[in-house]
Amino acid sequence: MVRPHGRQSMGRQRIQIRRIETKDRRQVTFSKRRAGLFKKASELSMLTGASVAVVVFSEAGHAFGFGDPSVDAVLRCYAPVSGDAAPVPPVSGAGFGEGDDELEALRRAAEETKAQVAAEQSRMCEIAEKIVVAKAGRQFWWEADVEALGEAELPEFARALEKLRANVHRHANALLSAQPPPPPPPQQQQQ
Amino acid sequence: MVRPHGRQSMGRQRIQIRRIETKDRRQVTFSKRRAGLFKKASELSMLTGASVAVVVFSEAGHAFGFGDPSVDAVLRCYAPVSGDAAPVPPVSGAGFGEGDDELEALRRAAEETKAQVAAEQSRMCEIAEKIVVAKAGRQFWWEADVEALGEAELPEFARALEKLRANVHRHANALLSAQPPPPPPPQQQQQ
DNA sequence: GAGTCTATGTATAACGC
DNA sequence: TGCGTTATACATAGACT
């Protein structure tokens, strides 16, 4: 069956790697990518003989697992874990859910980034000193001795990096949007 | 820049999903696909908000893990489901193993991360000056004015951040697994 | 080993049923 | 919710550095 009007499909579209707001799409993507992840895990183990275990919890709380030779067999080797040091809150999505038009986002990117960096800065001040100490005697921040940071600081450091990375990524996309190929979204998404 | 002698590469070739015999090639594929698997896991978690844990043991006995929010956080949820009722017997991994000490492998993983960070530093020096300029007059690196970086530097900066974040993340996981006092390693290895 | 480059195999977003 | 289709974005084998 061929559609007489133009292309039969829009084909795969580029998406941002951040939380999908539309519930339906999020569910569909979860199913597809979970299957893809398991397949990749399977191939890795078949090709290289490695032992692999993958455990996934959907938002709804349903558990899925893949393992070669089995999830449990692999996890038993990882078992020496017992203690729990930091109450890591399950990285609930950042509050980025606004359905922003790309053009508008481009325009506001500057101020947005500054505001976020500023907000981030105050939150980071808590562990700022420790990181400064960690990089004492070194020239650049990325020379900071990661191992000098305790278990408590590492997650914070990691989160900070991720946020900054997100800012940079968004900005890079904005800059690349100098060319105007984007089909204007006729309406905003709902959920 | 085009090489005058026909094709520059054979491009990706189709392969059978079965054990790669050539040891060298197997190792390369392991590294590449392991990175790809972790990336997929990360994307799944970011896109759908799911919790994901991936644990991989290479043939050589090296342990690698990825988890959001962390491998252990996810596995703690999985354990009760898979029969955590019985405390894991003193035996570690007899039965599926790689013929090597898994505990020792875990310990080596941490040092491996150190080496990775070190290698990272040298590559970072290339764009170091530009970033230093960008953050001139500011106190901390995360105050760097992202906008001061040109379109050319942004992608590199973003990639660098992502890699460093990955290192930190891996190291955090390694710390958590290495944290509990080392249990005696009387495990027997099979096969 | 790890990173780079190119050509190509695959995974998958948007639709349809 | 799941499977099938299509056009594309993305991952990665092979060859080098």
Short mmCIF file of C-alpha atoms (C1' of nucleotides) in Angstrom, two decimals:
data_model
loop_
_atom_site.label_atom_id
_atom_site.label_comp_id
_atom_site.label_asym_id
_atom_site.label_seq_id
_atom_site.Cartn_x
_atom_site.Cartn_y
_atom_site.Cartn_z
CA MET A 1 0.00 0.00 0.00
CA VAL A 2 1.60 3.16 -1.12
CA ARG A 3 0.50 6.52 0.06
CA PRO A 4 -0.08 8.73 -2.97
CA HIS A 5 0.91 11.86 -1.13
CA GLY A 6 4.66 12.30 -0.70
CA ARG A 7 6.71 10.13 1.62
CA GLN A 8 5.31 7.05 3.25
CA SER A 9 6.99 7.88 6.50
CA MET A 10 8.93 10.63 8.13
CA GLY A 11 11.54 8.09 9.01
CA ARG A 12 13.47 8.20 12.21
CA GLN A 13 13.60 11.68 13.67
CA ARG A 14 16.31 13.08 15.85
CA ILE A 15 15.39 13.36 19.51
CA GLN A 16 17.01 14.95 22.51
CA ILE A 17 18.25 12.57 25.16
CA ARG A 18 16.14 13.86 27.96
CA ARG A 19 12.93 12.74 29.58
CA ILE A 20 10.15 12.19 27.06
CA GLU A 21 7.22 14.17 28.35
CA THR A 22 4.45 12.48 26.42
CA LYS A 23 3.44 9.48 28.46
CA ASP A 24 2.50 7.36 25.48
CA ARG A 25 5.71 7.98 23.63
CA ARG A 26 7.70 7.39 26.77
CA GLN A 27 6.10 3.99 27.19
CA VAL A 28 6.65 3.01 23.57
CA THR A 29 10.24 4.14 23.67
CA PHE A 30 10.79 2.24 26.90
CA SER A 31 9.61 -1.02 25.36
CA LYS A 32 11.57 -0.64 22.17
CA ARG A 33 14.80 0.48 23.77
CA ARG A 34 14.60 -2.10 26.54
CA ALA A 35 14.42 -4.79 23.88
CA GLY A 36 17.28 -3.17 22.03
CA LEU A 37 19.37 -2.97 25.17
CA PHE A 38 18.85 -6.64 25.93
CA LYS A 39 19.75 -7.56 22.39
CA LYS A 40 22.96 -5.54 22.62
CA ALA A 41 23.78 -7.20 25.91
CA SER A 42 23.19 -10.60 24.36
CA GLU A 43 25.40 -9.83 21.41
CA LEU A 44 28.17 -8.55 23.65
CA SER A 45 28.16 -11.78 25.57
CA MET A 46 27.98 -13.97 22.48
CA LEU A 47 30.71 -12.13 20.63
CA THR A 48 33.19 -11.73 23.45
CA GLY A 49 32.23 -14.43 25.93
CA ALA A 50 31.67 -11.87 28.65
CA SER A 51 29.16 -12.34 31.44
CA VAL A 52 26.47 -9.72 31.37
CA ALA A 53 23.59 -8.82 33.64
CA VAL A 54 21.06 -6.11 32.96
CA VAL A 55 18.26 -5.11 35.30
CA VAL A 56 15.68 -2.49 34.40
CA PHE A 57 12.88 -1.02 36.46
CA SER A 58 10.22 0.83 34.56
CA GLU A 59 8.68 3.92 36.08
CA ALA A 60 5.68 1.81 36.91
CA GLY A 61 7.97 -0.34 39.02
CA HIS A 62 7.94 -3.38 36.80
CA ALA A 63 11.23 -5.26 36.71
CA PHE A 64 12.90 -6.69 33.63
CA GLY A 65 16.13 -8.58 33.50
CA PHE A 66 18.56 -10.14 31.10
CA GLY A 67 21.61 -12.17 31.96
CA ASP A 68 24.11 -14.53 30.49
CA PRO A 69 24.31 -17.13 31.83
CA SER A 70 21.68 -15.56 34.10
CA VAL A 71 21.11 -12.37 35.98
CA ASP A 72 21.53 -14.01 39.34
CA ALA A 73 24.70 -15.83 38.41
CA VAL A 74 26.36 -12.62 37.36
CA LEU A 75 25.03 -10.62 40.28
CA ARG A 76 26.33 -13.14 42.78
CA CYS A 77 29.79 -12.10 41.67
CA TYR A 78 28.85 -8.54 42.30
CA ALA A 79 27.32 -9.47 45.64
CA PRO A 80 29.93 -8.14 48.09
CA VAL A 81 27.72 -5.09 48.28
CA SER A 82 25.89 -4.67 51.55
CA GLY A 83 26.35 -1.24 53.05
CA ASP A 84 24.58 1.83 51.89
CA ALA A 85 26.24 5.17 52.45
CA ALA A 86 24.37 7.95 50.75
CA PRO A 87 20.62 8.21 50.31
CA VAL A 88 20.72 8.90 46.62
CA PRO A 89 17.37 10.24 45.54
CA PRO A 90 16.34 8.52 42.32
CA VAL A 91 17.34 11.33 40.03
CA SER A 92 13.81 12.30 39.43
CA GLY A 93 13.72 14.27 36.26
CA ALA A 94 15.00 17.77 36.33
CA GLY A 95 12.31 20.33 35.91
CA PHE A 96 12.90 20.80 32.23
CA GLY A 97 9.57 19.71 30.94
CA GLU A 98 8.46 22.83 29.19
CA GLY A 99 7.42 22.25 25.62
CA ASP A 100 9.66 24.96 24.26
CA ASP A 101 9.90 25.74 20.63
CA GLU A 102 13.39 25.38 19.37
CA LEU A 103 13.52 28.90 18.06
CA GLU A 104 12.27 30.32 21.28
CA ALA A 105 14.67 28.16 23.21
CA LEU A 106 17.46 29.46 21.04
CA ARG A 107 16.53 32.98 21.90
CA ARG A 108 16.30 32.29 25.61
CA ALA A 109 19.23 29.93 25.81
CA ALA A 110 21.60 32.62 26.97
CA GLU A 111 19.66 33.79 29.97
CA GLU A 112 18.47 30.33 30.79
CA THR A 113 21.97 29.00 30.90
CA LYS A 114 23.18 31.82 33.05
CA ALA A 115 20.34 31.34 35.48
CA GLN A 116 20.93 27.64 35.74
CA VAL A 117 24.63 28.01 36.17
CA ALA A 118 24.02 30.58 38.87
CA ALA A 119 21.56 28.37 40.68
CA GLU A 120 23.88 25.44 40.31
CA GLN A 121 26.73 27.47 41.68
CA SER A 122 25.08 28.17 44.98
CA ARG A 123 24.18 24.53 45.41
CA MET A 124 27.70 23.53 44.53
CA CYS A 125 29.30 25.85 47.04
CA GLU A 126 28.77 23.19 49.64
CA ILE A 127 31.25 20.84 48.11
CA ALA A 128 33.22 23.53 46.37
CA GLU A 129 35.96 23.61 48.94
CA LYS A 130 36.48 19.92 48.85
CA ILE A 131 36.88 19.94 45.11
CA VAL A 132 39.24 22.88 45.33
CA VAL A 133 41.29 20.91 47.79
CA ALA A 134 41.20 17.89 45.56
CA LYS A 135 42.70 19.84 42.74
CA ALA A 136 45.22 21.66 44.87
CA GLY A 137 48.51 21.99 43.09
CA ARG A 138 47.04 21.11 39.78
CA GLN A 139 46.53 23.51 36.97
CA PHE A 140 43.11 22.70 35.62
CA TRP A 141 39.91 21.55 37.18
CA TRP A 142 39.73 18.35 35.22
CA GLU A 143 42.98 17.35 36.76
CA ALA A 144 41.20 17.07 40.06
CA ASP A 145 42.01 13.78 41.67
CA VAL A 146 38.70 12.05 41.44
CA GLU A 147 39.79 9.50 43.96
CA ALA A 148 40.45 12.17 46.55
CA LEU A 149 36.77 12.88 46.60
CA GLY A 150 34.85 10.73 49.01
CA GLU A 151 31.86 8.66 48.16
CA ALA A 152 29.67 11.47 49.36
CA GLU A 153 31.13 14.05 47.04
CA LEU A 154 31.38 11.94 43.93
CA PRO A 155 27.68 11.74 43.19
CA GLU A 156 27.38 15.50 43.57
CA PHE A 157 30.35 16.00 41.31
CA ALA A 158 28.90 13.66 38.76
CA ARG A 159 25.53 15.37 38.82
CA ALA A 160 27.17 18.74 38.42
CA LEU A 161 29.09 17.51 35.42
CA GLU A 162 25.97 16.10 33.88
CA LYS A 163 24.09 19.35 34.29
CA LEU A 164 26.87 21.40 32.81
CA ARG A 165 27.08 18.93 29.99
CA ALA A 166 23.39 19.32 29.35
CA ASN A 167 23.79 23.07 29.21
CA VAL A 168 26.64 22.78 26.78
CA HIS A 169 24.75 20.32 24.67
CA ARG A 170 21.70 22.50 24.47
CA HIS A 171 23.81 25.44 23.56
CA ALA A 172 25.61 23.53 20.87
CA ASN A 173 22.30 22.53 19.36
CA ALA A 174 21.13 26.11 19.48
CA LEU A 175 24.19 27.26 17.62
CA LEU A 176 23.74 24.56 15.04
CA SER A 177 20.18 25.69 14.54
CA ALA A 178 21.58 28.58 12.53
CA GLN A 179 20.28 26.72 9.52
CA PRO A 180 16.51 26.69 9.18
CA PRO A 181 15.38 23.19 8.26
CA PRO A 182 13.18 22.47 11.26
CA PRO A 183 9.54 21.81 10.43
CA PRO A 184 7.68 24.05 12.88
CA PRO A 185 5.73 21.96 15.34
CA PRO A 186 2.10 22.78 14.65
CA GLN A 187 1.13 22.38 18.27
CA GLN A 188 2.50 21.55 21.65
CA GLN A 189 2.49 18.13 23.08
CA GLN A 190 0.27 17.05 25.88
CA GLN A 191 0.29 14.23 28.26
CA MET B 1 40.76 15.51 2.35
CA VAL B 2 40.29 12.52 0.13
CA ARG B 3 42.70 9.73 -0.43
CA PRO B 4 43.37 9.33 -4.14
CA HIS B 5 43.35 5.56 -3.91
CA GLY B 6 39.72 4.55 -4.12
CA ARG B 7 37.92 3.82 -0.88
CA GLN B 8 39.41 4.92 2.41
CA SER B 9 37.73 2.17 4.30
CA MET B 10 35.77 -0.98 3.78
CA GLY B 11 33.15 0.43 6.05
CA ARG B 12 31.30 -1.65 8.58
CA GLN B 13 31.11 -5.29 7.59
CA ARG B 14 28.42 -7.69 8.62
CA ILE B 15 29.50 -10.17 11.23
CA GLN B 16 28.02 -13.33 12.66
CA ILE B 17 26.84 -13.11 16.23
CA ARG B 18 29.10 -15.83 17.54
CA ARG B 19 32.30 -15.88 19.50
CA ILE B 20 35.04 -13.88 17.81
CA GLU B 21 37.99 -16.22 17.55
CA THR B 22 40.76 -13.71 17.08
CA LYS B 23 41.71 -12.66 20.59
CA ASP B 24 42.80 -9.24 19.52
CA ARG B 25 39.64 -8.48 17.65
CA ARG B 26 37.54 -9.89 20.47
CA GLN B 27 39.12 -7.44 22.90
CA VAL B 28 38.51 -4.47 20.63
CA THR B 29 34.92 -5.45 20.06
CA PHE B 30 34.41 -5.92 23.79
CA SER B 31 35.58 -2.40 24.54
CA LYS B 32 33.58 -0.78 21.80
CA ARG B 33 30.35 -2.65 22.44
CA ARG B 34 30.61 -2.31 26.19
CA ALA B 35 30.78 1.45 25.75
CA GLY B 36 27.84 1.28 23.38
CA LEU B 37 25.83 -0.83 25.81
CA PHE B 38 26.41 1.61 28.65
CA LYS B 39 25.43 4.50 26.44
CA LYS B 40 22.21 2.75 25.48
CA ALA B 41 21.49 2.04 29.12
CA SER B 42 22.08 5.67 29.97
CA GLU B 43 19.78 6.85 27.21
CA LEU B 44 17.04 4.45 28.27
CA SER B 45 17.18 5.82 31.76
CA MET B 46 17.27 9.44 30.69
CA LEU B 47 14.48 9.11 28.14
CA THR B 48 12.05 7.06 30.18
CA GLY B 49 13.10 7.69 33.77
CA ALA B 50 13.69 3.99 34.32
CA SER B 51 16.26 2.65 36.75
CA VAL B 52 18.92 0.64 35.00
CA ALA B 53 21.83 -1.46 36.18
CA VAL B 54 24.33 -3.18 33.94
CA VAL B 55 27.17 -5.38 35.12
CA VAL B 56 29.72 -6.86 32.76
CA PHE B 57 32.58 -9.23 33.45
CA SER B 58 35.12 -9.52 30.69
CA GLU B 59 36.78 -12.81 29.95
CA ALA B 60 39.89 -11.45 31.57
CA GLY B 61 37.92 -11.00 34.76
CA HIS B 62 37.61 -7.25 34.68
CA ALA B 63 34.38 -5.95 36.10
CA PHE B 64 32.48 -3.04 34.62
CA GLY B 65 29.28 -1.55 35.79
CA PHE B 66 26.83 1.14 34.90
CA GLY B 67 23.83 2.20 36.90
CA ASP B 68 21.33 4.99 37.25
CA PRO B 69 21.12 6.15 39.93
CA SER B 70 23.79 3.53 40.66
CA VAL B 71 24.33 -0.14 40.10
CA ASP B 72 23.90 -0.94 43.74
CA ALA B 73 20.81 1.16 44.21
CA VAL B 74 19.09 -0.73 41.44
CA LEU B 75 20.36 -4.11 42.52
CA ARG B 76 19.15 -3.56 46.07
CA CYS B 77 15.67 -3.37 44.61
CA TYR B 78 16.24 -6.47 42.56
CA ALA B 79 17.78 -8.62 45.28
CA PRO B 80 14.67 -9.24 47.37
CA VAL B 81 12.88 -10.37 44.27
CA SER B 82 15.51 -12.85 43.19
CA GLY B 83 15.82 -14.69 46.45
CA ASP B 84 17.83 -12.51 48.75
CA ALA B 85 16.12 -14.43 51.51
CA ALA B 86 19.17 -16.60 51.83
CA PRO B 87 22.37 -14.72 52.50
CA VAL B 88 24.68 -15.24 49.62
CA PRO B 89 26.82 -18.26 50.38
CA PRO B 90 30.55 -17.68 50.80
CA VAL B 91 31.10 -19.00 47.36
CA SER B 92 31.38 -16.23 44.88
CA GLY B 93 31.05 -17.26 41.34
CA ALA B 94 31.75 -20.90 40.90
CA GLY B 95 29.81 -22.20 38.03
CA PHE B 96 29.87 -19.62 35.34
CA GLY B 97 33.19 -18.01 35.80
CA GLU B 98 36.03 -16.79 33.79
CA GLY B 99 38.68 -18.76 35.57
CA ASP B 100 39.99 -15.81 37.49
CA ASP B 101 39.52 -14.02 40.78
CA GLU B 102 36.57 -11.76 40.44
CA LEU B 103 37.31 -9.91 43.65
CA GLU B 104 40.75 -9.04 42.47
CA ALA B 105 39.25 -7.88 39.24
CA LEU B 106 36.98 -5.54 41.11
CA ARG B 107 39.93 -4.03 42.86
CA ARG B 108 41.77 -3.54 39.61
CA ALA B 109 38.82 -1.75 38.11
CA ALA B 110 39.35 1.18 40.44
CA GLU B 111 42.97 1.60 39.42
CA GLU B 112 41.98 1.27 35.84
CA THR B 113 39.78 4.29 36.28
CA LYS B 114 42.71 6.24 37.61
CA ALA B 115 44.61 5.46 34.46
CA GLN B 116 41.69 6.52 32.33
CA VAL B 117 41.46 9.84 34.08
CA ALA B 118 45.16 10.34 33.60
CA ALA B 119 44.91 9.63 29.91
CA GLU B 120 42.01 12.01 29.74
CA GLN B 121 44.08 14.83 31.11
CA SER B 122 46.58 14.86 28.30
CA ARG B 123 43.89 15.01 25.66
CA MET B 124 42.14 17.77 27.49
CA CYS B 125 45.16 20.01 27.37
CA GLU B 126 44.40 20.86 23.79
CA ILE B 127 41.33 22.88 24.56
CA ALA B 128 42.53 23.76 28.01
CA GLU B 129 43.62 27.26 27.23
CA LYS B 130 40.40 28.24 25.57
CA ILE B 131 38.38 27.05 28.50
CA VAL B 132 40.69 28.79 30.90
CA VAL B 133 40.08 31.98 29.00
CA ALA B 134 36.36 31.38 29.09
CA LYS B 135 36.39 31.16 32.83
CA ALA B 136 38.77 34.06 33.30
CA GLY B 137 37.85 36.09 36.33
CA ARG B 138 35.55 33.51 37.73
CA GLN B 139 36.25 31.45 40.76
CA PHE B 140 35.15 27.96 39.87
CA TRP B 141 35.19 26.00 36.71
CA TRP B 142 31.46 25.55 36.59
CA GLU B 143 31.17 29.29 36.32
CA ALA B 144 32.76 29.10 32.92
CA ASP B 145 30.76 31.10 30.46
CA VAL B 146 29.61 28.49 28.06
CA GLU B 147 28.66 31.13 25.57
CA ALA B 148 32.19 32.41 25.37
CA LEU B 149 33.18 29.15 23.76
CA GLY B 150 32.78 29.20 20.01
CA GLU B 151 30.86 26.69 17.97
CA ALA B 152 34.10 24.90 17.31
CA GLU B 153 35.01 24.39 20.94
CA LEU B 154 31.59 23.46 22.23
CA PRO B 155 31.37 19.97 20.76
CA GLU B 156 34.80 19.12 22.07
CA PHE B 157 33.98 20.53 25.45
CA ALA B 158 30.75 18.56 25.54
CA ARG B 159 32.46 15.34 24.59
CA ALA B 160 35.16 15.89 27.14
CA LEU B 161 32.60 16.49 29.83
CA GLU B 162 30.69 13.41 28.91
CA LYS B 163 33.78 11.26 29.11
CA LEU B 164 34.86 12.70 32.41
CA ARG B 165 31.35 12.21 33.74
CA ALA B 166 31.48 8.60 32.65
CA ASN B 167 34.77 8.13 34.43
CA VAL B 168 33.43 9.67 37.59
CA HIS B 169 30.32 7.58 37.39
CA ARG B 170 32.27 4.39 36.90
CA HIS B 171 34.60 5.29 39.69
CA ALA B 172 31.70 5.98 42.01
CA ASN B 173 30.34 2.54 41.29
CA ALA B 174 33.76 1.02 41.80
CA LEU B 175 34.10 2.73 45.15
CA LEU B 176 30.77 1.42 46.30
CA SER B 177 31.64 -2.12 45.39
CA ALA B 178 35.11 -1.93 46.85
CA GLN B 179 33.89 -0.25 50.00
CA PRO B 180 32.71 -3.17 52.13
CA PRO B 181 35.57 -4.80 54.02
CA PRO B 182 37.15 -7.37 51.76
CA PRO B 183 35.69 -10.77 52.53
CA PRO B 184 38.10 -13.67 52.42
CA PRO B 185 38.51 -14.85 48.85
CA PRO B 186 38.35 -18.61 49.19
CA GLN B 187 36.19 -18.97 46.17
CA GLN B 188 37.02 -21.72 43.82
CA GLN B 189 37.06 -21.11 40.19
CA GLN B 190 35.62 -23.36 37.66
CA GLN B 191 35.79 -23.57 33.97
"C1'" DG C 1 44.72 -0.50 24.56
"C1'" DA C 2 42.42 3.69 23.16
"C1'" DG C 3 41.07 7.25 19.77
"C1'" DT C 4 40.16 8.46 14.66
"C1'" DC C 5 38.01 7.91 10.17
"C1'" DT C 6 34.93 5.96 6.69
"C1'" DA C 7 31.42 3.12 4.80
"C1'" DT C 8 27.77 0.50 6.08
"C1'" DG C 9 24.87 -2.45 9.06
"C1'" DT C 10 21.37 -1.67 12.62
"C1'" DA C 11 18.28 0.37 15.81
"C1'" DT C 12 14.43 3.11 16.11
"C1'" DA C 13 10.96 7.54 15.77
"C1'" DA C 14 6.79 8.38 13.64
"C1'" DC C 15 2.85 6.14 11.68
"C1'" DG C 16 -0.57 2.52 10.69
"C1'" DC C 17 -3.41 -1.40 11.99
"C1'" DT D 1 -0.28 -2.64 24.07
"C1'" DG D 2 1.88 -4.86 20.43
"C1'" DC D 3 3.67 -5.75 15.68
"C1'" DG D 4 4.73 -4.06 10.80
"C1'" DT D 5 6.58 -0.34 7.60
"C1'" DT D 6 9.67 3.29 6.14
"C1'" DA D 7 13.16 6.61 6.27
"C1'" DT D 8 16.90 7.99 8.97
"C1'" DA D 9 19.87 8.62 13.00
"C1'" DC D 10 23.23 6.17 15.17
"C1'" DA D 11 26.54 2.36 16.21
"C1'" DT D 12 30.41 0.05 14.83
"C1'" DA D 13 33.82 -3.27 11.74
"C1'" DG D 14 37.97 -2.67 9.65
"C1'" DA D 15 42.22 -0.27 9.06
"C1'" DC D 16 45.41 3.10 11.11
"C1'" DT D 17 47.76 6.14 14.54
#
